[in-house]
mmCIF file of C-alpha atoms in Angstrom:
data_model
loop_
_atom_site.group_PDB
_atom_site.id
_atom_site.type_symbol
_atom_site.label_atom_id
_atom_site.label_comp_id
_atom_site.label_asym_id
_atom_site.label_seq_id
_atom_site.Cartn_x
_atom_site.Cartn_y
_atom_site.Cartn_z
ATOM 1 C CA MET A 56 0.000 0.000 0.000
ATOM 2 C CA GLU A 57 1.160 3.535 -0.771
ATOM 3 C CA TYR A 58 0.923 6.321 1.798
ATOM 4 C CA THR A 59 0.862 10.093 1.611
ATOM 5 C CA TYR A 60 0.633 13.032 3.987
ATOM 6 C CA LEU A 61 -2.805 14.428 4.755
ATOM 7 C CA GLY A 62 -2.286 17.913 3.361
ATOM 8 C CA ARG A 63 0.334 19.862 5.282
ATOM 9 C CA THR A 64 -0.061 17.807 8.447
ATOM 10 C CA GLY A 65 2.471 15.260 9.596
ATOM 11 C CA LEU A 66 -0.134 12.493 9.399
ATOM 12 C CA LYS A 67 0.376 9.756 6.818
ATOM 13 C CA VAL A 68 -2.687 8.014 5.401
ATOM 14 C CA SER A 69 -3.138 5.262 2.845
ATOM 15 C CA ARG A 70 -3.764 6.202 -0.792
ATOM 16 C CA PHE A 71 -7.116 4.468 -0.517
ATOM 17 C CA CYS A 72 -9.631 5.512 2.132
ATOM 18 C CA LEU A 73 -12.120 2.821 3.131
ATOM 19 C CA GLY A 74 -15.614 4.252 2.794
ATOM 20 C CA THR A 75 -18.162 2.478 4.991
ATOM 21 C CA MET A 76 -21.450 3.948 3.746
ATOM 22 C CA ASN A 77 -22.706 0.508 2.658
ATOM 23 C CA PHE A 78 -22.156 -1.089 6.069
ATOM 24 C CA GLY A 79 -25.471 -2.006 7.645
ATOM 25 C CA THR A 80 -27.482 -1.438 4.480
ATOM 26 C CA SER A 81 -25.965 -3.151 1.422
ATOM 27 C CA THR A 82 -23.301 -4.940 3.475
ATOM 28 C CA SER A 83 -24.028 -7.174 6.465
ATOM 29 C CA GLU A 84 -22.214 -6.732 9.760
ATOM 30 C CA LYS A 85 -20.347 -10.010 9.202
ATOM 31 C CA ASP A 86 -19.121 -8.946 5.761
ATOM 32 C CA ALA A 87 -18.288 -5.468 7.053
ATOM 33 C CA PHE A 88 -16.053 -7.007 9.732
ATOM 34 C CA TYR A 89 -14.317 -9.130 7.100
ATOM 35 C CA ILE A 90 -13.817 -6.154 4.757
ATOM 36 C CA MET A 91 -12.333 -4.014 7.532
ATOM 37 C CA ASP A 92 -9.958 -6.788 8.597
ATOM 38 C CA LYS A 93 -8.956 -7.365 4.992
ATOM 39 C CA ALA A 94 -8.446 -3.643 4.400
ATOM 40 C CA VAL A 95 -6.167 -3.272 7.422
ATOM 41 C CA ASP A 96 -4.203 -6.351 6.387
ATOM 42 C CA ALA A 97 -3.775 -4.765 2.923
ATOM 43 C CA GLY A 98 -2.290 -1.657 4.538
ATOM 44 C CA ILE A 99 -5.338 0.626 4.398
ATOM 45 C CA ASN A 100 -5.206 2.705 7.580
ATOM 46 C CA PHE A 101 -7.725 5.439 6.632
ATOM 47 C CA PHE A 102 -11.413 4.719 7.416
ATOM 48 C CA ASP A 103 -14.298 7.068 6.647
ATOM 49 C CA THR A 104 -17.831 7.091 8.037
ATOM 50 C CA ALA A 105 -20.555 9.543 9.118
ATOM 51 C CA ASP A 106 -23.003 9.744 11.984
ATOM 52 C CA ALA A 107 -26.011 9.420 9.662
ATOM 53 C CA TYR A 108 -24.758 6.399 7.680
ATOM 54 C CA GLY A 109 -27.004 3.400 8.022
ATOM 55 C CA GLY A 110 -30.053 5.540 7.453
ATOM 56 C CA PHE A 111 -28.549 8.162 5.163
ATOM 57 C CA ALA A 112 -30.657 7.202 2.134
ATOM 58 C CA GLY A 113 -33.930 7.430 4.051
ATOM 59 C CA GLU A 114 -34.017 3.785 5.087
ATOM 60 C CA GLY A 115 -32.497 1.796 7.918
ATOM 61 C CA GLU A 116 -31.110 3.236 11.156
ATOM 62 C CA HIS A 117 -29.114 6.436 11.455
ATOM 63 C CA GLY A 118 -25.840 5.713 13.239
ATOM 64 C CA LEU A 119 -25.874 2.016 12.338
ATOM 65 C CA THR A 120 -22.611 2.172 10.385
ATOM 66 C CA GLU A 121 -20.779 3.796 13.293
ATOM 67 C CA LYS A 122 -22.172 1.078 15.596
ATOM 68 C CA ILE A 123 -20.801 -1.644 13.308
ATOM 69 C CA ILE A 124 -17.359 -0.028 13.285
ATOM 70 C CA GLY A 125 -17.518 0.297 17.072
ATOM 71 C CA LYS A 126 -18.291 -3.408 17.430
ATOM 72 C CA TRP A 127 -15.363 -4.183 15.138
ATOM 73 C CA PHE A 128 -13.048 -2.065 17.311
ATOM 74 C CA ALA A 129 -14.388 -3.801 20.430
ATOM 75 C CA GLN A 130 -13.040 -7.144 19.183
ATOM 76 C CA GLY A 131 -9.602 -5.922 20.176
ATOM 77 C CA GLY A 132 -6.466 -6.937 18.339
ATOM 78 C CA LYS A 133 -5.333 -3.261 18.259
ATOM 79 C CA ARG A 134 -7.937 -2.574 15.582
ATOM 80 C CA ARG A 135 -8.625 0.984 16.765
ATOM 81 C CA GLU A 136 -4.935 1.760 17.088
ATOM 82 C CA ARG A 137 -4.289 0.744 13.482
ATOM 83 C CA VAL A 138 -6.927 3.048 11.997
ATOM 84 C CA ILE A 139 -7.010 6.746 11.143
ATOM 85 C CA LEU A 140 -10.722 7.267 11.813
ATOM 86 C CA ALA A 141 -12.870 9.953 10.189
ATOM 87 C CA THR A 142 -16.536 10.669 10.793
ATOM 88 C CA LYS A 143 -18.877 13.525 9.884
ATOM 89 C CA VAL A 144 -21.562 15.748 11.325
ATOM 90 C CA PHE A 145 -24.362 17.759 9.655
ATOM 91 C CA ALA A 146 -27.309 15.550 8.742
ATOM 92 C CA THR A 147 -30.413 14.960 10.798
ATOM 93 C CA MET A 148 -30.327 11.873 13.010
ATOM 94 C CA GLU A 149 -34.110 11.617 13.421
ATOM 95 C CA GLU A 150 -33.735 12.037 17.172
ATOM 96 C CA PRO A 151 -37.060 13.148 18.721
ATOM 97 C CA LEU A 152 -35.353 14.528 21.845
ATOM 98 C CA GLU A 153 -33.658 17.178 19.709
ATOM 99 C CA GLY A 154 -37.024 18.685 18.830
ATOM 100 C CA PRO A 155 -36.740 21.602 16.378
ATOM 101 C CA ASN A 156 -32.955 21.172 16.320
ATOM 102 C CA ASP A 157 -33.287 17.777 14.653
ATOM 103 C CA GLU A 158 -32.447 19.147 11.229
ATOM 104 C CA ASP A 159 -29.434 19.467 8.977
ATOM 105 C CA GLY A 160 -26.932 21.937 10.350
ATOM 106 C CA LEU A 161 -23.814 22.712 12.353
ATOM 107 C CA SER A 162 -24.874 24.650 15.435
ATOM 108 C CA ALA A 163 -22.375 24.448 18.299
ATOM 109 C CA TRP A 164 -25.084 22.717 20.349
ATOM 110 C CA LYS A 165 -25.577 20.055 17.698
ATOM 111 C CA VAL A 166 -21.879 19.495 16.972
ATOM 112 C CA ARG A 167 -21.004 18.847 20.623
ATOM 113 C CA ARG A 168 -24.033 16.586 21.126
ATOM 114 C CA HIS A 169 -23.458 14.595 17.946
ATOM 115 C CA MET A 170 -19.754 14.161 18.657
ATOM 116 C CA GLU A 171 -20.578 12.564 22.024
ATOM 117 C CA ASP A 172 -23.088 10.240 20.355
ATOM 118 C CA SER A 173 -20.622 9.279 17.605
ATOM 119 C CA LEU A 174 -17.936 8.406 20.153
ATOM 120 C CA LYS A 175 -20.368 6.154 22.013
ATOM 121 C CA ARG A 176 -21.389 4.338 18.841
ATOM 122 C CA LEU A 177 -17.777 4.026 17.671
ATOM 123 C CA GLN A 178 -16.641 2.826 21.116
ATOM 124 C CA THR A 179 -13.656 5.150 21.129
ATOM 125 C CA ASP A 180 -12.609 8.285 22.982
ATOM 126 C CA HIS A 181 -11.637 10.305 19.905
ATOM 127 C CA VAL A 182 -11.831 10.564 16.145
ATOM 128 C CA ASP A 183 -8.790 11.499 14.114
ATOM 129 C CA LEU A 184 -10.639 13.555 11.499
ATOM 130 C CA TYR A 185 -13.978 15.286 12.089
ATOM 131 C CA TYR A 186 -15.719 16.484 8.937
ATOM 132 C CA MET A 187 -18.321 19.191 8.564
ATOM 133 C CA HIS A 188 -20.394 17.199 6.072
ATOM 134 C CA HIS A 189 -21.712 20.343 4.339
ATOM 135 C CA ILE A 190 -21.463 24.089 4.771
ATOM 136 C CA ASP A 191 -24.068 25.645 7.084
ATOM 137 C CA ARG A 192 -24.665 29.277 6.182
ATOM 138 C CA HIS A 193 -26.849 29.855 9.256
ATOM 139 C CA VAL A 194 -23.844 29.403 11.544
ATOM 140 C CA THR A 195 -21.136 32.039 11.955
ATOM 141 C CA TRP A 196 -17.494 31.057 11.823
ATOM 142 C CA PRO A 197 -16.856 32.263 15.394
ATOM 143 C CA GLU A 198 -19.529 29.788 16.542
ATOM 144 C CA MET A 199 -18.176 27.013 14.333
ATOM 145 C CA TRP A 200 -14.509 27.395 15.141
ATOM 146 C CA GLY A 201 -15.358 27.948 18.791
ATOM 147 C CA VAL A 202 -16.930 24.521 19.170
ATOM 148 C CA MET A 203 -14.306 22.825 17.004
ATOM 149 C CA GLU A 204 -11.528 24.270 19.163
ATOM 150 C CA VAL A 205 -13.226 22.767 22.223
ATOM 151 C CA LEU A 206 -13.293 19.349 20.546
ATOM 152 C CA VAL A 207 -9.644 19.566 19.533
ATOM 153 C CA ASN A 208 -8.444 20.929 22.877
ATOM 154 C CA SER A 209 -10.349 18.213 24.751
ATOM 155 C CA GLY A 210 -8.768 15.508 22.577
ATOM 156 C CA LYS A 211 -12.065 14.312 21.106
ATOM 157 C CA ALA A 212 -11.004 15.332 17.588
ATOM 158 C CA THR A 213 -7.427 15.469 16.368
ATOM 159 C CA TYR A 214 -8.093 17.345 13.113
ATOM 160 C CA ILE A 215 -11.043 19.164 11.556
ATOM 161 C CA ALA A 216 -12.021 18.852 7.891
ATOM 162 C CA SER A 217 -14.766 19.861 5.478
ATOM 163 C CA SER A 218 -16.861 18.125 2.851
ATOM 164 C CA ASN A 219 -18.781 19.557 -0.100
ATOM 165 C CA PHE A 220 -17.393 23.062 0.465
ATOM 166 C CA ALA A 221 -17.008 25.517 -2.386
ATOM 167 C CA GLY A 222 -13.604 27.031 -3.068
ATOM 168 C CA HIS A 223 -14.576 30.310 -1.445
ATOM 169 C CA ASP A 224 -15.866 28.425 1.632
ATOM 170 C CA LEU A 225 -12.444 26.841 2.079
ATOM 171 C CA VAL A 226 -10.728 30.209 1.847
ATOM 172 C CA ARG A 227 -13.142 31.852 4.295
ATOM 173 C CA ALA A 228 -12.839 28.971 6.750
ATOM 174 C CA GLN A 229 -9.064 29.203 6.814
ATOM 175 C CA TRP A 230 -9.082 32.996 7.056
ATOM 176 C CA GLU A 231 -11.372 32.825 10.073
ATOM 177 C CA ALA A 232 -9.255 30.074 11.663
ATOM 178 C CA ASP A 233 -6.065 32.067 11.115
ATOM 179 C CA LYS A 234 -7.590 35.028 12.953
ATOM 180 C CA ARG A 235 -8.056 32.721 15.962
ATOM 181 C CA HIS A 236 -4.529 31.254 15.617
ATOM 182 C CA PHE A 237 -6.207 27.887 15.051
ATOM 183 C CA LEU A 238 -5.084 25.215 12.593
ATOM 184 C CA GLY A 239 -8.487 25.156 10.901
ATOM 185 C CA LEU A 240 -9.170 22.683 8.119
ATOM 186 C CA VAL A 241 -6.684 20.023 7.101
ATOM 187 C CA ALA A 242 -8.704 18.390 4.296
ATOM 188 C CA GLU A 243 -11.687 18.738 1.986
ATOM 189 C CA GLN A 244 -13.759 15.760 0.826
ATOM 190 C CA HIS A 245 -15.446 16.298 -2.524
ATOM 191 C CA GLN A 246 -17.088 14.404 -5.374
ATOM 192 C CA TYR A 247 -14.546 14.115 -8.169
ATOM 193 C CA HIS A 248 -14.250 11.681 -11.054
ATOM 194 C CA LEU A 249 -13.915 11.589 -14.842
ATOM 195 C CA LEU A 250 -17.567 12.548 -15.285
ATOM 196 C CA SER A 251 -17.406 15.340 -12.709
ATOM 197 C CA ARG A 252 -14.337 17.520 -13.243
ATOM 198 C CA LEU A 253 -15.878 20.816 -12.132
ATOM 199 C CA PRO A 254 -13.766 20.856 -8.925
ATOM 200 C CA GLU A 255 -10.740 21.526 -11.139
ATOM 201 C CA LEU A 256 -11.945 25.118 -11.606
ATOM 202 C CA GLU A 257 -12.003 26.314 -7.999
ATOM 203 C CA VAL A 258 -12.082 23.645 -5.293
ATOM 204 C CA ILE A 259 -8.906 21.792 -6.246
ATOM 205 C CA PRO A 260 -6.853 24.980 -6.788
ATOM 206 C CA ALA A 261 -8.099 26.319 -3.435
ATOM 207 C CA ALA A 262 -7.253 23.080 -1.633
ATOM 208 C CA ARG A 263 -3.801 23.033 -3.225
ATOM 209 C CA GLU A 264 -3.095 26.680 -2.373
ATOM 210 C CA LEU A 265 -4.242 26.222 1.238
ATOM 211 C CA GLY A 266 -2.290 23.000 1.669
ATOM 212 C CA LEU A 267 -5.364 20.881 2.355
ATOM 213 C CA GLY A 268 -5.660 17.186 1.796
ATOM 214 C CA PHE A 269 -8.174 16.341 -0.936
ATOM 215 C CA VAL A 270 -10.246 13.196 -0.415
ATOM 216 C CA THR A 271 -12.586 12.251 -3.244
ATOM 217 C CA TYR A 272 -15.831 10.339 -3.078
ATOM 218 C CA SER A 273 -17.875 8.514 -5.719
ATOM 219 C CA PRO A 274 -14.756 7.826 -7.833
ATOM 220 C CA LEU A 275 -16.748 5.583 -10.196
ATOM 221 C CA ALA A 276 -19.685 7.992 -10.501
ATOM 222 C CA GLY A 277 -22.096 5.596 -8.867
ATOM 223 C CA GLY A 278 -21.059 2.776 -11.201
ATOM 224 C CA MET A 279 -21.225 4.829 -14.417
ATOM 225 C CA LEU A 280 -17.466 4.366 -14.858
ATOM 226 C CA GLY A 281 -17.600 0.653 -14.098
ATOM 227 C CA GLU A 282 -17.731 -2.405 -16.293
ATOM 228 C CA ASN A 283 -21.519 -2.839 -16.265
ATOM 229 C CA ALA A 284 -22.574 0.717 -17.063
ATOM 230 C CA LEU A 285 -23.086 0.201 -20.784
ATOM 231 C CA LYS A 286 -25.032 -3.005 -20.195
ATOM 232 C CA ARG A 287 -27.484 -1.065 -18.064
ATOM 233 C CA LEU A 288 -27.701 1.791 -20.555
ATOM 234 C CA SER A 289 -28.230 -0.551 -23.497
ATOM 235 C CA GLY A 290 -31.153 -2.263 -21.790
ATOM 236 C CA SER A 291 -34.773 -1.328 -22.249
ATOM 237 C CA ARG A 292 -35.697 2.088 -23.558
ATOM 238 C CA GLY A 293 -37.072 2.848 -20.099
ATOM 239 C CA GLU A 294 -33.648 2.327 -18.511
ATOM 240 C CA ASN A 295 -31.648 4.583 -20.814
ATOM 241 C CA ARG A 296 -34.142 7.354 -21.475
ATOM 242 C CA HIS A 297 -32.317 9.638 -19.033
ATOM 243 C CA TYR A 298 -28.989 9.314 -20.841
ATOM 244 C CA SER A 299 -28.099 11.256 -23.939
ATOM 245 C CA GLU A 300 -26.490 9.780 -27.021
ATOM 246 C CA ALA A 301 -23.426 11.863 -26.171
ATOM 247 C CA MET A 302 -23.132 10.161 -22.768
ATOM 248 C CA ILE A 303 -23.477 6.711 -24.283
ATOM 249 C CA LYS A 304 -20.810 7.571 -26.856
ATOM 250 C CA THR A 305 -18.492 8.866 -24.106
ATOM 251 C CA LEU A 306 -18.814 5.683 -22.107
ATOM 252 C CA THR A 307 -18.407 3.555 -25.233
ATOM 253 C CA ASP A 308 -15.203 5.399 -26.161
ATOM 254 C CA PHE A 309 -13.987 4.927 -22.603
ATOM 255 C CA ALA A 310 -14.700 1.193 -22.665
ATOM 256 C CA ASP A 311 -12.908 0.844 -26.018
ATOM 257 C CA PHE A 312 -9.868 2.724 -24.708
ATOM 258 C CA CYS A 313 -9.707 0.588 -21.569
ATOM 259 C CA ARG A 314 -9.739 -2.537 -23.738
ATOM 260 C CA GLU A 315 -6.769 -1.096 -25.639
ATOM 261 C CA LEU A 316 -4.969 -0.653 -22.310
ATOM 262 C CA GLY A 317 -5.934 -4.155 -21.213
ATOM 263 C CA GLU A 318 -7.515 -2.800 -18.038
ATOM 264 C CA LYS A 319 -11.024 -2.559 -16.597
ATOM 265 C CA GLN A 320 -12.902 0.739 -16.715
ATOM 266 C CA SER A 321 -13.133 0.929 -12.931
ATOM 267 C CA ASP A 322 -9.374 0.500 -12.521
ATOM 268 C CA VAL A 323 -8.564 3.139 -15.123
ATOM 269 C CA ALA A 324 -11.033 5.590 -13.593
ATOM 270 C CA MET A 325 -9.472 5.066 -10.173
ATOM 271 C CA ALA A 326 -5.916 5.269 -11.531
ATOM 272 C CA TRP A 327 -6.796 8.592 -13.189
ATOM 273 C CA ILE A 328 -7.772 10.039 -9.797
ATOM 274 C CA LEU A 329 -4.651 8.655 -8.128
ATOM 275 C CA LYS A 330 -2.533 10.290 -10.849
ATOM 276 C CA ASN A 331 -3.551 13.763 -9.637
ATOM 277 C CA PRO A 332 -0.939 14.797 -7.024
ATOM 278 C CA VAL A 333 -3.489 17.013 -5.251
ATOM 279 C CA VAL A 334 -5.607 13.955 -4.376
ATOM 280 C CA THR A 335 -4.758 12.431 -1.020
ATOM 281 C CA SER A 336 -7.052 9.407 -1.182
ATOM 282 C CA PRO A 337 -10.113 8.383 -3.163
ATOM 283 C CA LEU A 338 -12.861 6.846 -1.072
ATOM 284 C CA ILE A 339 -13.557 3.242 -1.973
ATOM 285 C CA GLY A 340 -16.838 1.668 -0.896
ATOM 286 C CA PRO A 341 -16.660 -2.100 -1.358
ATOM 287 C CA ARG A 342 -19.954 -3.855 -0.711
ATOM 288 C CA THR A 343 -18.328 -7.295 -0.681
ATOM 289 C CA PRO A 344 -14.855 -8.675 0.114
ATOM 290 C CA GLU A 345 -14.439 -9.445 -3.600
ATOM 291 C CA HIS A 346 -14.998 -5.779 -4.454
ATOM 292 C CA LEU A 347 -12.076 -4.839 -2.200
ATOM 293 C CA ASP A 348 -9.738 -7.269 -3.969
ATOM 294 C CA ASN A 349 -10.733 -5.835 -7.347
ATOM 295 C CA ILE A 350 -10.270 -2.213 -6.250
ATOM 296 C CA LEU A 351 -6.752 -2.736 -4.931
ATOM 297 C CA HIS A 352 -5.540 -3.587 -8.442
ATOM 298 C CA ALA A 353 -5.986 0.053 -9.466
ATOM 299 C CA LEU A 354 -2.803 0.896 -7.554
ATOM 300 C CA ASP A 355 -0.875 -1.126 -10.141
ATOM 301 C CA VAL A 356 -2.382 0.639 -13.169
ATOM 302 C CA LYS A 357 0.052 3.245 -14.501
ATOM 303 C CA LEU A 358 -1.212 5.842 -16.969
ATOM 304 C CA ASP A 359 1.398 7.549 -19.141
ATOM 305 C CA ASP A 360 1.074 11.007 -20.679
ATOM 306 C CA SER A 361 -0.550 9.697 -23.846
ATOM 307 C CA ALA A 362 -3.163 7.801 -21.838
ATOM 308 C CA MET A 363 -3.930 10.894 -19.781
ATOM 309 C CA LYS A 364 -4.272 12.938 -22.958
ATOM 310 C CA ARG A 365 -6.709 10.419 -24.412
ATOM 311 C CA LEU A 366 -8.791 10.489 -21.234
ATOM 312 C CA ASP A 367 -8.889 14.290 -21.464
ATOM 313 C CA GLU A 368 -10.258 13.904 -24.986
ATOM 314 C CA ILE A 369 -12.942 11.469 -23.873
ATOM 315 C CA PHE A 370 -13.807 13.385 -20.694
ATOM 316 C CA PRO A 371 -12.991 17.073 -21.301
ATOM 317 C CA GLY A 372 -12.486 19.178 -18.215
ATOM 318 C CA PRO A 373 -14.817 22.100 -17.453
ATOM 319 C CA GLY A 374 -14.795 24.443 -20.428
ATOM 320 C CA GLY A 375 -12.355 22.199 -22.282
ATOM 321 C CA GLU A 376 -8.649 22.689 -21.639
ATOM 322 C CA ALA A 377 -8.024 24.301 -18.251
ATOM 323 C CA PRO A 378 -5.868 27.447 -17.934
ATOM 324 C CA ASP A 379 -2.261 26.992 -16.876
ATOM 325 C CA SER A 380 -3.126 28.245 -13.391
ATOM 326 C CA TYR A 381 -5.342 25.174 -12.891
ATOM 327 C CA ALA A 382 -2.744 22.685 -14.100
ATOM 328 C CA TRP A 383 -1.889 19.804 -11.806
#
């Protein structure tokens, strides 16, 4: 396994981050335990979850994924010590006792309360990375950084990070943190893949300039960059009515190019993300142990300049060729 620093911190994390969103919904507790053991044995030390996972899609139980991870830690074997653990706060937890405050947001009251609940579910006394899952424009930065400083100073969170922030949000967050002589953000987690290159315009340059780690989610675009995408799109007219001919052509060209390389679409898509030096780790979300084995192969896929150029032709960046100031 390869490792890299998380932004400008001294913390080294694996090039793959194990996403656990499927645990408790698409993945049973037994399989989740096996996947986590297998990931650690493969050298993956970076785990990602969120307080709402398990019921995040409107079904199941909010907090279930954190509970499963906590049970895995409780088995012992230095499992907790081997993991750089990240969780998130923002979404509703459908907790009746919170009354009108049971809504999406980042009030200081909610952040402190939800951190305590996450620690109980995770069966640990701290998380290594605490994400603000989204920006909350109802909360001032003095309120936000005030509560985050309490969490860091009490040892309940080692680092603070953001997710789904715009470029200007990252800049404002760090400016406000600097005024308080506080470290502020160390990473941004954002959707980024061959079909979604918009972050190259502002978010990636901002993260690079500020020295933030950049963790990406949905690297396969929800399966659109995987091996079975075209089979689904070429099914009944009802299945592909939402996809344009241009999209089908793009994915066909991509599949043809991957065959030329002798690699699977999913591996090439993942290797393309890993090629970007700004990216710390893409989130991988294996639903089965077999998925994890398949994903790890992407680390061995090497894309040369000509391959990267061809991928740029198939999946143009925002507005076509990016200005020099946005170059990797």
